[in-house]
Amino acid sequence: MLSSVIAKRLVTGVCQAAWKPAVAGLVPSRGYRGDAPDDTRGDLIEIPLPPWEEKLDEPTDIKRRRLLYESRKRGMLENCILLSLFAKRYLNTMSETQLLQYDRLINEPSNDWDIYYWATEAQPTPEVYQGEIMDMLKEFTRNRNQEQRLDAPSLEYLEKEHQ
């Protein structure tokens, strides 16, 4: 009984002490600092990604389904919407060469913002990703018909195609 009372007081004291810097307006020693000029980025952790490798013996129907999934599950919502709508429109009509280009484009770059900037033409596309698929994606991104593109498509259309 005595030890639980002591433990409760100890935890309460630690919690109250932790709140004091925040209440007093002091910056805690640990936390997100953003892009401040004095940020050394010493607290960033780089997680190495495995290099992209072409899946040589993957059946075309499996490749299309994998690419559809990978188009939907991105690191950022903008690319999730853009790439999943692009995949819905074009993936089923792509040739093997186009599928390979698309696979490389969405899986080799480690930063999703790069893909977004290339597709929106905010930055020049590196030569390795320039090609028929990138041209199609850029044209799709221009949205000349001014379609409403606020959300990724439902996956129900997949089941309708296979019935």
CSV table of C-alpha atoms in Angstrom, one decimal, residues 44-160:
chain,number,residue,atom,x,y,z
A,44,LEU,CA,16.9,13.3,-38.5
A,45,ILE,CA,17.0,9.6,-39.1
A,46,GLU,CA,17.6,8.4,-42.7
A,47,ILE,CA,15.9,5.1,-43.4
A,48,PRO,CA,17.6,3.6,-46.4
A,49,LEU,CA,15.2,2.2,-49.0
A,50,PRO,CA,16.1,-0.9,-51.0
A,51,PRO,CA,16.9,-0.1,-54.7
A,52,TRP,CA,14.0,-0.6,-57.2
A,53,GLU,CA,14.3,-3.9,-59.1
A,54,GLU,CA,12.2,-4.9,-62.1
A,55,LYS,CA,10.1,-8.0,-61.3
A,56,LEU,CA,11.1,-10.0,-64.4
A,57,ASP,CA,8.7,-13.0,-64.2
A,58,GLU,CA,5.6,-11.2,-62.8
A,59,PRO,CA,2.4,-12.0,-64.8
A,60,THR,CA,0.9,-8.9,-66.4
A,61,ASP,CA,-2.4,-9.1,-64.6
A,62,ILE,CA,-0.6,-9.3,-61.2
A,63,LYS,CA,1.7,-6.4,-62.3
A,64,ARG,CA,-1.4,-4.3,-63.1
A,65,ARG,CA,-3.0,-5.0,-59.7
A,66,ARG,CA,0.3,-4.3,-57.9
A,67,LEU,CA,0.7,-1.0,-59.7
A,68,LEU,CA,-2.9,-0.1,-59.0
A,69,TYR,CA,-2.3,-0.7,-55.3
A,70,GLU,CA,1.0,1.1,-55.3
A,71,SER,CA,-0.6,4.0,-57.1
A,72,ARG,CA,-3.2,4.3,-54.3
A,73,LYS,CA,-1.0,3.9,-51.3
A,74,ARG,CA,1.5,6.7,-51.5
A,75,GLY,CA,3.4,8.7,-49.0
A,76,MET,CA,1.3,11.8,-49.7
A,77,LEU,CA,-2.4,12.4,-50.4
A,78,GLU,CA,-1.7,14.4,-53.6
A,79,ASN,CA,0.0,11.6,-55.3
A,80,CYS,CA,-2.5,9.0,-54.0
A,81,ILE,CA,-5.3,10.9,-55.7
A,82,LEU,CA,-3.3,11.8,-58.9
A,83,LEU,CA,-1.7,8.4,-59.5
A,84,SER,CA,-4.7,6.3,-58.5
A,85,LEU,CA,-6.9,8.3,-60.9
A,86,PHE,CA,-4.2,8.0,-63.6
A,87,ALA,CA,-4.0,4.3,-63.0
A,88,LYS,CA,-7.7,3.8,-63.2
A,89,ARG,CA,-7.8,5.5,-66.5
A,90,TYR,CA,-4.7,4.1,-68.2
A,91,LEU,CA,-3.3,1.0,-66.4
A,92,ASN,CA,-5.5,-1.6,-68.2
A,93,THR,CA,-4.5,-0.3,-71.6
A,94,MET,CA,-0.7,0.0,-71.0
A,95,SER,CA,1.7,-2.2,-72.9
A,96,GLU,CA,4.4,-4.1,-71.2
A,97,THR,CA,6.9,-1.3,-72.0
A,98,GLN,CA,4.6,1.3,-70.6
A,99,LEU,CA,4.0,-0.8,-67.5
A,100,LEU,CA,7.7,-1.1,-66.9
A,101,GLN,CA,8.1,2.7,-67.3
A,102,TYR,CA,5.2,3.3,-64.9
A,103,ASP,CA,6.6,0.8,-62.4
A,104,ARG,CA,10.0,2.5,-62.4
A,105,LEU,CA,8.5,6.0,-62.2
A,106,ILE,CA,6.4,5.3,-59.1
A,107,ASN,CA,8.7,3.0,-57.3
A,108,GLU,CA,12.3,4.0,-57.9
A,109,PRO,CA,12.4,7.7,-56.7
A,110,SER,CA,12.5,7.7,-52.9
A,111,ASN,CA,10.7,11.0,-52.5
A,112,ASP,CA,7.0,11.2,-53.5
A,113,TRP,CA,7.4,15.0,-53.8
A,114,ASP,CA,9.8,14.5,-56.7
A,115,ILE,CA,7.1,12.6,-58.7
A,116,TYR,CA,4.5,15.3,-57.9
A,117,TYR,CA,6.8,18.1,-59.0
A,118,TRP,CA,7.7,16.3,-62.2
A,119,ALA,CA,4.0,15.5,-63.0
A,120,THR,CA,2.9,19.1,-62.3
A,121,GLU,CA,6.0,20.4,-64.2
A,122,ALA,CA,7.1,22.5,-61.2
A,123,GLN,CA,10.6,20.9,-61.7
A,124,PRO,CA,12.2,19.4,-64.7
A,125,THR,CA,11.9,15.6,-65.1
A,126,PRO,CA,15.2,13.7,-65.0
A,127,GLU,CA,16.0,12.0,-68.3
A,128,VAL,CA,15.7,8.5,-66.8
A,129,TYR,CA,12.0,9.1,-66.1
A,130,GLN,CA,11.3,11.0,-69.2
A,131,GLY,CA,9.2,9.0,-71.7
A,132,GLU,CA,5.8,8.1,-72.9
A,133,ILE,CA,4.3,7.4,-69.4
A,134,MET,CA,5.7,10.7,-68.0
A,135,ASP,CA,4.2,12.6,-71.0
A,136,MET,CA,0.8,10.9,-70.3
A,137,LEU,CA,1.0,11.7,-66.6
A,138,LYS,CA,1.8,15.3,-67.3
A,139,GLU,CA,-1.0,15.6,-69.7
A,140,PHE,CA,-3.4,13.9,-67.2
A,141,THR,CA,-2.2,16.3,-64.5
A,142,ARG,CA,-3.0,19.4,-66.6
A,143,ASN,CA,-6.7,18.3,-66.3
A,144,ARG,CA,-7.8,20.2,-69.4
A,145,ASN,CA,-11.4,18.9,-68.9
A,146,GLN,CA,-11.4,20.4,-65.4
A,147,GLU,CA,-12.6,17.2,-63.8
A,148,GLN,CA,-13.2,17.2,-60.1
A,149,ARG,CA,-10.3,15.2,-58.5
A,150,LEU,CA,-10.7,15.4,-54.8
A,151,ASP,CA,-10.5,11.8,-53.8
A,152,ALA,CA,-9.0,8.5,-54.9
A,153,PRO,CA,-11.4,6.3,-56.8
A,154,SER,CA,-13.3,3.5,-55.1
A,155,LEU,CA,-11.9,0.0,-55.8
A,156,GLU,CA,-15.4,-1.3,-56.7
A,157,TYR,CA,-14.6,-0.8,-60.4
A,158,LEU,CA,-12.0,-3.6,-60.2
A,159,GLU,CA,-14.6,-6.2,-59.3
A,160,LYS,CA,-16.9,-5.0,-62.1
